[in-house]
C-alpha cells in the first residue's frame, strides 16, 4: 500500500470516527496497519486502532474494556518520540496510564446536574428512577436556600419543618435512588462539535455528558449590615411570599423599591 492509499484510508477513518462508526474506523485503520513494515510507524497506527476499539467498548457500555484498551493506546503513545498530544484543545500528559484513563471514563455521565437545591435534588431523583447515570455538582451543602430558612410552613406534606431538616430529607430521598452528589464548583460548560458537553470544575475535573440540567438557583442581594446574617431566618427574610404569614400583624421594615419590595 503506497502513501497516497494510506492517506485515503486515514481520511476515511476520520470521517467514520466523526460519524461515531468506531468499529468501521477500526477496520479501516487495521487495513493500513497490516501493510506497514516499519515498527515505529506501525505502532502509531496500532494506537489509533486501539483508540477506536476503546470507543467501541464505550458505545457498548463496557467501561472496563474502555479503560483497558484506551490506556494501552495512551501508553503506546507515551513511548513514542512525538510532539505533545492534544485532545479537545488540551494537552495530554505523556505519563497517562490506566489510572488516568479510568478516572476519565468514570466522569462520563448520561446527565450532569448543576446545583443541589430542591430542583437539582428532584432532577437527581428522577434521573435515578430513570436508570440514568447522573451526577449532581454542588458548591456547598445540598439544599440550596432551604439551608437559609429557619421554619417552613408552606411546603405541601409538612405543616411545619425546619429548612435544614427538609433539605436533609430531600437529599436522603434522592440518594435512595442512587443520586451521586459531588462538592465542587462548576466553572465552565462547553459544548463540543460532537454534541457532548464538557463540564469543568474548580478541582480540575471535566465531566462528559450528553445533557446538562442547570438548577443553580439564586442568592438574595445582601445589605451587608450588622445583624443581617445573625437574624437571617429569624426575623430577617428575603421572600415575602414564603415568610409573609409569619409576620402577620407585626410592624415591618421593607428595604428596596423593586417588584419584590412592593409585593
PDB file of N, CA and C in Angstrom, residues 256-263:
ATOM      1  N   UNK A 256     -35.846  48.294  49.868  1.00  0.00           N
ATOM      2  CA  UNK A 256     -35.854  48.126  48.417  1.00  0.00           C
ATOM      3  C   UNK A 256     -37.071  48.783  47.803  1.00  0.00           C
ATOM      4  N   UNK A 257     -37.034  48.959  46.486  1.00  0.00           N
ATOM      5  CA  UNK A 257     -38.148  49.604  45.804  1.00  0.00           C
ATOM      6  C   UNK A 257     -38.548  48.905  44.528  1.00  0.00           C
ATOM      7  N   UNK A 258     -38.127  47.647  44.384  1.00  0.00           N
ATOM      8  CA  UNK A 258     -38.462  46.881  43.188  1.00  0.00           C
ATOM      9  C   UNK A 258     -39.747  46.094  43.357  1.00  0.00           C
ATOM     10  N   UNK A 259     -39.985  45.151  42.427  1.00  0.00           N
ATOM     11  CA  UNK A 259     -41.208  44.347  42.458  1.00  0.00           C
ATOM     12  C   UNK A 259     -41.348  43.571  43.760  1.00  0.00           C
ATOM     13  N   UNK A 260     -40.233  42.971  44.211  1.00  0.00           N
ATOM     14  CA  UNK A 260     -40.287  42.162  45.427  1.00  0.00           C
ATOM     15  C   UNK A 260     -40.652  43.016  46.633  1.00  0.00           C
ATOM     16  N   UNK A 261     -40.155  44.239  46.679  1.00  0.00           N
ATOM     17  CA  UNK A 261     -40.451  45.123  47.809  1.00  0.00           C
ATOM     18  C   UNK A 261     -41.923  45.514  47.816  1.00  0.00           C
ATOM     19  N   UNK A 262     -42.469  45.834  46.658  1.00  0.00           N
ATOM     20  CA  UNK A 262     -43.885  46.199  46.558  1.00  0.00           C
ATOM     21  C   UNK A 262     -44.764  45.006  46.919  1.00  0.00           C
ATOM     22  N   UNK A 263     -44.340  43.829  46.505  1.00  0.00           N
ATOM     23  CA  UNK A 263     -45.082  42.604  46.812  1.00  0.00           C
ATOM     24  C   UNK A 263     -45.195  42.403  48.315  1.00  0.00           C
TER      25      UNK A 263
END
